[in-house]
CSV table of C-alpha atoms in Angstrom, one decimal:
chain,number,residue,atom,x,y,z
A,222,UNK,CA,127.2,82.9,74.1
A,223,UNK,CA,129.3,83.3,76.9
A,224,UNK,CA,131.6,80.4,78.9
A,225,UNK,CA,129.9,78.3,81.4
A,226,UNK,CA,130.8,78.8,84.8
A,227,UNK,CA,133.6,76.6,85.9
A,228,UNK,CA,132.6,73.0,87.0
A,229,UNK,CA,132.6,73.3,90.5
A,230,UNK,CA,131.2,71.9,93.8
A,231,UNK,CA,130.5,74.7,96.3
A,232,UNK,CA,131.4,74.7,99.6
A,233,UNK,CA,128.1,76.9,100.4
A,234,UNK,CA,125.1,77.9,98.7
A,235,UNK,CA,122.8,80.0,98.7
A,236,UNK,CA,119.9,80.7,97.1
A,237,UNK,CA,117.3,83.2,96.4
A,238,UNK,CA,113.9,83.2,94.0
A,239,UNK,CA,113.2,86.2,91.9
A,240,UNK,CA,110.5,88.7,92.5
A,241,UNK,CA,107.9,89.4,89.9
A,242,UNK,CA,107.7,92.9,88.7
A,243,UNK,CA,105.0,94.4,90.7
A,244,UNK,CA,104.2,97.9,92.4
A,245,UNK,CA,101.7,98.4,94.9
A,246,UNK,CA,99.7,101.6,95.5
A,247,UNK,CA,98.1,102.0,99.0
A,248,UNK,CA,95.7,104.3,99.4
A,249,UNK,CA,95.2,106.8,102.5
A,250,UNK,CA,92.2,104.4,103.0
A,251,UNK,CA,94.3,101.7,103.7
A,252,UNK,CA,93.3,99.8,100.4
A,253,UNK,CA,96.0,98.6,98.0
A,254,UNK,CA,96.0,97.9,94.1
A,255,UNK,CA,98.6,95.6,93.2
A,256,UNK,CA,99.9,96.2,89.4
A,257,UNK,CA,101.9,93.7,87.7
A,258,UNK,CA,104.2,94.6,85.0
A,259,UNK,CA,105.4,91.0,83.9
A,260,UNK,CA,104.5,87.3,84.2
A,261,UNK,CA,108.1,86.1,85.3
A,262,UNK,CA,109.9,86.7,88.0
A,263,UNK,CA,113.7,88.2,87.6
A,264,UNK,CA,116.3,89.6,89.8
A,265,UNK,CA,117.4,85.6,91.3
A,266,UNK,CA,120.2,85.4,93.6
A,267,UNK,CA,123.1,82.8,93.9
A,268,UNK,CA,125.4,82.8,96.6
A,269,UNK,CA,128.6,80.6,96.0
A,270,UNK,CA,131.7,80.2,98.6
A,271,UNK,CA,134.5,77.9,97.9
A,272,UNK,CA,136.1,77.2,100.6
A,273,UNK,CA,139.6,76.2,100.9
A,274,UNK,CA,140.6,75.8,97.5
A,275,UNK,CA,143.9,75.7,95.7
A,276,UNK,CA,145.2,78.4,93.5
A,277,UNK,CA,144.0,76.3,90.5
A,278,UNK,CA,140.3,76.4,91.4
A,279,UNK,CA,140.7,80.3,92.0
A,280,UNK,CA,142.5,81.0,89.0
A,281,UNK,CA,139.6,78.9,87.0
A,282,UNK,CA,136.8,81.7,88.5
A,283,UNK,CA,139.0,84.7,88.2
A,284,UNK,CA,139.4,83.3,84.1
A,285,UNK,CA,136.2,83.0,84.2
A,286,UNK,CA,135.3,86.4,85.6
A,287,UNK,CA,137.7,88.2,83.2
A,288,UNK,CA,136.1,85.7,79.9
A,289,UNK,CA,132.6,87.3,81.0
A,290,UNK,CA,133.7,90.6,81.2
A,291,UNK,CA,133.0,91.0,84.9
A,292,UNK,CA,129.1,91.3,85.2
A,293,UNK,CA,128.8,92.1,81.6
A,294,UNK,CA,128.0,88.9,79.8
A,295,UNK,CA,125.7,86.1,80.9
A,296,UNK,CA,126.2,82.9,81.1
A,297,UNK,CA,124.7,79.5,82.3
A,298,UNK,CA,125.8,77.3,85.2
A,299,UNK,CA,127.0,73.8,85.2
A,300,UNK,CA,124.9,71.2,87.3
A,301,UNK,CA,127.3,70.4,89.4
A,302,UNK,CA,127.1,73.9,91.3
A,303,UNK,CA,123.9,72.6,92.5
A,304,UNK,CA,125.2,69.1,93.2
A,305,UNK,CA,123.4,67.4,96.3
A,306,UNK,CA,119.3,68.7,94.9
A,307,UNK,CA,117.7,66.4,93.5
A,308,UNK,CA,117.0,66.8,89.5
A,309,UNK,CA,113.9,68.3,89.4
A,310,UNK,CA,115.5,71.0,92.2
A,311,UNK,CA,117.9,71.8,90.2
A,312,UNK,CA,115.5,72.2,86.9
A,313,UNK,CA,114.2,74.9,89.2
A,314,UNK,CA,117.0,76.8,90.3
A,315,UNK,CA,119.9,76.4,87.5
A,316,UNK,CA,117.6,78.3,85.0
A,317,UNK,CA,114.1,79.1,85.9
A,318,UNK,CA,111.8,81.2,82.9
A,319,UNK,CA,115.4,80.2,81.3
A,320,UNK,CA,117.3,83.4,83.4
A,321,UNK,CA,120.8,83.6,82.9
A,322,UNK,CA,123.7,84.1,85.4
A,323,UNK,CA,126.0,87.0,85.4
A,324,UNK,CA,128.9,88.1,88.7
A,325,UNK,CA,126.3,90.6,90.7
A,326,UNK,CA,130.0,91.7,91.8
A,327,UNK,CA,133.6,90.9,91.4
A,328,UNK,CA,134.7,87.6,92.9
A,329,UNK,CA,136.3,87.9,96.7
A,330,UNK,CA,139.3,86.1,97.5
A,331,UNK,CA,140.5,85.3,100.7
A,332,UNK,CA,144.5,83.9,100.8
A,333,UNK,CA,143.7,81.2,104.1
A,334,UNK,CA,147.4,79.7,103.3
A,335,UNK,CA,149.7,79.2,101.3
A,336,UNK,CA,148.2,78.1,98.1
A,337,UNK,CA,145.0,77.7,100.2
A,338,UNK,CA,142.4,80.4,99.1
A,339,UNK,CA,138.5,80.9,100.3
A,340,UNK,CA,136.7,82.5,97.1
A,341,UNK,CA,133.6,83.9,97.3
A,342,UNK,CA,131.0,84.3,94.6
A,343,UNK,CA,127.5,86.0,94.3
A,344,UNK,CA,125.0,85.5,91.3
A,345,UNK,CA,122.6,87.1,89.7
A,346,UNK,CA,120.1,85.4,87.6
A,347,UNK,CA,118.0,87.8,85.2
A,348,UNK,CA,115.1,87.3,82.0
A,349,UNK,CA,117.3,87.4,79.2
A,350,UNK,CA,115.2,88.1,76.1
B,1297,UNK,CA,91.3,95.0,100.6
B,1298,UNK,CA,93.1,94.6,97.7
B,1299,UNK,CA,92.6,94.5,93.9
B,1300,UNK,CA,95.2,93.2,91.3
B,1301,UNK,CA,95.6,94.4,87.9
B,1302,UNK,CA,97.5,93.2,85.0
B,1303,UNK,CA,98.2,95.5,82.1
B,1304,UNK,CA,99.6,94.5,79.1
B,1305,UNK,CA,100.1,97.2,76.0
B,1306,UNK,CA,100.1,96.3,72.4
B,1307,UNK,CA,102.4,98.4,70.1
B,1308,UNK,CA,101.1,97.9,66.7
B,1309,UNK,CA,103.5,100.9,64.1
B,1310,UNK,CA,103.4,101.5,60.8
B,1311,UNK,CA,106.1,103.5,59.7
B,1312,UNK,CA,105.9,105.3,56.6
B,1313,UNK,CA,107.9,102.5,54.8
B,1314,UNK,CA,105.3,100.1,55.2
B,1315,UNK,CA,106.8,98.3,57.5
B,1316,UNK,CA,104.5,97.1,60.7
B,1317,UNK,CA,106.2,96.1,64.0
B,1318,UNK,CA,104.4,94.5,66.4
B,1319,UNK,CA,105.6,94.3,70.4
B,1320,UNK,CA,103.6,93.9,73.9
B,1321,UNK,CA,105.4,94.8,77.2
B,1322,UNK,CA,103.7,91.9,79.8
B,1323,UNK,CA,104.4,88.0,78.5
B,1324,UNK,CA,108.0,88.1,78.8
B,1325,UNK,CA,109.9,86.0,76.1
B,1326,UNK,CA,106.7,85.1,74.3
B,1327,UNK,CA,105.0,85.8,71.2
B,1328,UNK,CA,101.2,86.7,71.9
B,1329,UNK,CA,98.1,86.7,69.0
B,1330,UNK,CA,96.2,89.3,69.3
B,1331,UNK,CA,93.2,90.1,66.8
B,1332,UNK,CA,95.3,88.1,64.5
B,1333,UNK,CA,98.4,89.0,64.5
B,1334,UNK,CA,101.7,88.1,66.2
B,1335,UNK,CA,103.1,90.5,69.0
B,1336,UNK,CA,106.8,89.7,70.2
B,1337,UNK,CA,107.8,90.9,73.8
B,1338,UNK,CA,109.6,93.9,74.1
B,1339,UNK,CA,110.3,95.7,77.5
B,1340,UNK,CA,109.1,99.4,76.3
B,1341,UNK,CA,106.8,101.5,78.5
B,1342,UNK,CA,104.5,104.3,77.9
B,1343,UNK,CA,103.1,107.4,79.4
B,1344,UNK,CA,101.4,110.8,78.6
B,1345,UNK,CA,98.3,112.3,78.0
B,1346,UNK,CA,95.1,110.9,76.1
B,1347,UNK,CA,92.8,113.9,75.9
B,1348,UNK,CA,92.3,117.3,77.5
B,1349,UNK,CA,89.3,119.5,78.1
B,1350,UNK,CA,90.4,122.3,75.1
B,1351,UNK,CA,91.1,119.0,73.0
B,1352,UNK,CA,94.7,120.2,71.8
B,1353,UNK,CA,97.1,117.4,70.4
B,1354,UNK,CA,98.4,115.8,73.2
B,1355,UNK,CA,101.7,113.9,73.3
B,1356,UNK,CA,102.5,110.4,73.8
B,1357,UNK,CA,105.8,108.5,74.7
B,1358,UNK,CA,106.9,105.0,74.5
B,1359,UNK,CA,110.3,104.7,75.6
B,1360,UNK,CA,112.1,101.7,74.8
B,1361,UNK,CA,115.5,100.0,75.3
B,1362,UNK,CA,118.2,101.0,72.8
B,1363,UNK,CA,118.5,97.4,71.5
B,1364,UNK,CA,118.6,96.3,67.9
B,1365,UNK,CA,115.1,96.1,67.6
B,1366,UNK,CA,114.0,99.7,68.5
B,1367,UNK,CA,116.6,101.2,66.4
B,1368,UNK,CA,116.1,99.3,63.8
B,1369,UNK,CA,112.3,100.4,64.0
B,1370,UNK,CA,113.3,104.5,63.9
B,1371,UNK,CA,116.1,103.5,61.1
B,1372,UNK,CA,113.7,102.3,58.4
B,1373,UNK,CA,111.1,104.3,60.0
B,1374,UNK,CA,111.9,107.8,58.7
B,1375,UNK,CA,112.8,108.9,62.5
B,1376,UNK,CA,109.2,107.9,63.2
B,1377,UNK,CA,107.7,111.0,61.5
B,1378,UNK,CA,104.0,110.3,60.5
B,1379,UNK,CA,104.1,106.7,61.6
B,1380,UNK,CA,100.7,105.7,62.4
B,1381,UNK,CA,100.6,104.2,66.0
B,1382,UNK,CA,97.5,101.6,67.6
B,1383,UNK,CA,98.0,101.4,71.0
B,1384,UNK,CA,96.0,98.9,72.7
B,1385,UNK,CA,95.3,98.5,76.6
B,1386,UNK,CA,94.4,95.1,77.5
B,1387,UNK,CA,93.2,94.2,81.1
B,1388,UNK,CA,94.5,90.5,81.4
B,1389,UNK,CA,94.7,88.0,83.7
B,1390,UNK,CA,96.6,85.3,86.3
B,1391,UNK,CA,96.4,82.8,83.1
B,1392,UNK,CA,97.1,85.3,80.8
B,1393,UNK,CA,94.0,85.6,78.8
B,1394,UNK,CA,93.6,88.3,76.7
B,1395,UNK,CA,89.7,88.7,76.9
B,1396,UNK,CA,89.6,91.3,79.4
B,1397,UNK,CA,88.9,95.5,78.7
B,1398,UNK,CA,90.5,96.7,76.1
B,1399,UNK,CA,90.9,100.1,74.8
B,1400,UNK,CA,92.9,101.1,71.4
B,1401,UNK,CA,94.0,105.1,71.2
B,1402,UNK,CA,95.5,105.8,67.6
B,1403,UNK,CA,98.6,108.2,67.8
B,1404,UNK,CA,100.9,109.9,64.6
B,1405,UNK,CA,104.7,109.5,64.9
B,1406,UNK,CA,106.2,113.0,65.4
B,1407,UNK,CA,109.6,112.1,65.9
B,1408,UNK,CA,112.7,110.1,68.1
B,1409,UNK,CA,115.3,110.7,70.1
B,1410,UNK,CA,117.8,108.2,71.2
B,1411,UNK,CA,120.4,108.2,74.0
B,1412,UNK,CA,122.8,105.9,75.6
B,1413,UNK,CA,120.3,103.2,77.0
B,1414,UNK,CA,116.8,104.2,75.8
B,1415,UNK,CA,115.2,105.3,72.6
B,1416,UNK,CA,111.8,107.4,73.2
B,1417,UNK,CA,109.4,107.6,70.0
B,1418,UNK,CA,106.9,110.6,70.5
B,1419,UNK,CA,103.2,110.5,69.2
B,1420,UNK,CA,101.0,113.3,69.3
B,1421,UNK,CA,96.7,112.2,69.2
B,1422,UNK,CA,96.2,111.7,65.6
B,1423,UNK,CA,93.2,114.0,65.9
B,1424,UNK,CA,93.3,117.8,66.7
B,1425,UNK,CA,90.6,120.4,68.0
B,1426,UNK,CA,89.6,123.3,66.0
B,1427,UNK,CA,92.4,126.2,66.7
B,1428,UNK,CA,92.3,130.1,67.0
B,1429,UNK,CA,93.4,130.1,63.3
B,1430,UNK,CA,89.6,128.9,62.5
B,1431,UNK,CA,87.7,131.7,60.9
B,1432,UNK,CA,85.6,133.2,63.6
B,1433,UNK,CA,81.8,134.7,62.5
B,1434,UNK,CA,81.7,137.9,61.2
B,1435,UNK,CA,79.5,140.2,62.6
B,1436,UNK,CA,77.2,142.1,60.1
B,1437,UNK,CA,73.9,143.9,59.8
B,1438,UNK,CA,72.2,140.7,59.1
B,1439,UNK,CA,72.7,139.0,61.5
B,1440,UNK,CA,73.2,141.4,64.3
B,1441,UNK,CA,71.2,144.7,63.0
B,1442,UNK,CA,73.2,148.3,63.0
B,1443,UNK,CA,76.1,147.9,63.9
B,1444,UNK,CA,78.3,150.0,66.2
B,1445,UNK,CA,80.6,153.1,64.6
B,1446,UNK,CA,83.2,151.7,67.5
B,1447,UNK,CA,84.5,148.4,68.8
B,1448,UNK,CA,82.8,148.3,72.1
B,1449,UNK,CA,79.8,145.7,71.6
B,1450,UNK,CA,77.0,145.9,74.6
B,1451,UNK,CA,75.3,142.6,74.9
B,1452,UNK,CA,71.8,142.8,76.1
């Protein structure tokens, strides 16, 4: 069991829903069979940017980062990187079909000043059975 | 127009330990009852050939994800030689009921092969078509009158 992500509040978020596996064959007709391959959708996107920050907060994620082995090891978020939904929002997005998180790629930091930093982080939420 | 279609496999091995495993590839995370029994998820796929016109063995192959599971399975499994495989093919649907079509094919282990991220078990059909090696019908006076002093035959 990998370390929860740091207890943050994001500056921005964003957030996208998984896609169930499906493929779709069209035929020259025109018609298309739909096959799905799974009931639960995977592949979720999080979008985090922390705007502003001091070197503190930065060196927390880049900890973080390194604990997790980059995008190796999964992990689960806190509740407060979804502060501002409401509860049953949250239950939605913090771990639908009980995904868990893991970097899609290496944290992005931006120096703004001195001891000021922007960091940028993107999620990826997948099925972990 | 457009049809939807849910297929969910049932991997039911016997290995020549004894020892059954049990795994469908649809109802991620969950344990399914099927005819009885309990079938864990497992992410594995399969592809290849049920029957052919000449009726020779043909192969199967299930390819599944290296994990602890699936190695585990070939490990105690004698490399999967002679494991006796019942794969079913269940039509389900958007509530996952499992009373659709359904079509079991019965397959022997012939062997495994593992690599970095995936571990592929190969079946061949557990039944086989009469070969070239069967003895062919003998020609004789019998049953064909006098026969020939050479090996050109002349059917009339």
């Amino acid at each position: 069991m990998s370390q929860t992500f740091p207890t943050l509040k994001p500056s921005q978020r964003q957030f996208t829903l998984g896609a169930f596996p499906t493929k779709v064959y069209r035929s020259l007709a025109g018609t298309t069979v739909k096959r799905s391959y799974g009931n639960k959708p995977s592949g979720f996107g999080l979008t985090l940017e922390f705007t502003n920050v001091g070197d503190a907060i930065v060196s927390q994620i880049i900890s973080h980062y390194n604990v997790t082995n980059g995008g190796f090891s999964r992990f689960a978020l806190p509740s407060s990187i979804l502060a501002g939904m409401s509860a049953a929002l949250i239950a939605q997005v913090r771990a639908p079909y009980n995904i868990r998180w893991e970097y899609a790629s290496a944290p992005s930091v931006q120096s703004v000043y001195n001891g000021i930093s922007t960091v940028s982080v993107e999620l990826l939420g997948e099925l972990d059975v | 127009m457009t049809s939807e279609i849910r297929i969910c496999n049932f991997f039911r091995l016997a290995t020549t330990a004894g020892r059954v495993h049990r795994f469908q590839n649809y109802f991620i995370g969950e344990n399914k009852t099927f005819n009885g029994e309990v079938y864990s998820f497992s992410p594995f796929q399969a592809d290849g050939a049920l029957a052919s016109l000449n009726g020779d063995n043909q192969q199967l192959r299930v390819l599944f994800p290296s994990q602890e599971v699936s190695i585990r399975l070939v490990e105690e499994g004698d490399g999967n030689r002679l494991s006796v495989l019942a794969l079913t093919t269940l039509w389900t649907n958007a509530t996952g009921a499992l009373n659709g079509a359904q079509y079991t094919d019965y397959f022997v282990g012939v062997g495994a092969t593992f690599n970095e991220d995936t571990m592929e078990l190969r079946f061949r059909s557990s039944m086989d078509s009469v070969g070239a090696g069967f003895p062919a019908r003998v020609l004789t006076v019998d049953n064909v009158g006098i026969l020939p002093l050479e090996a050109s035959l002349n059917l009339q």
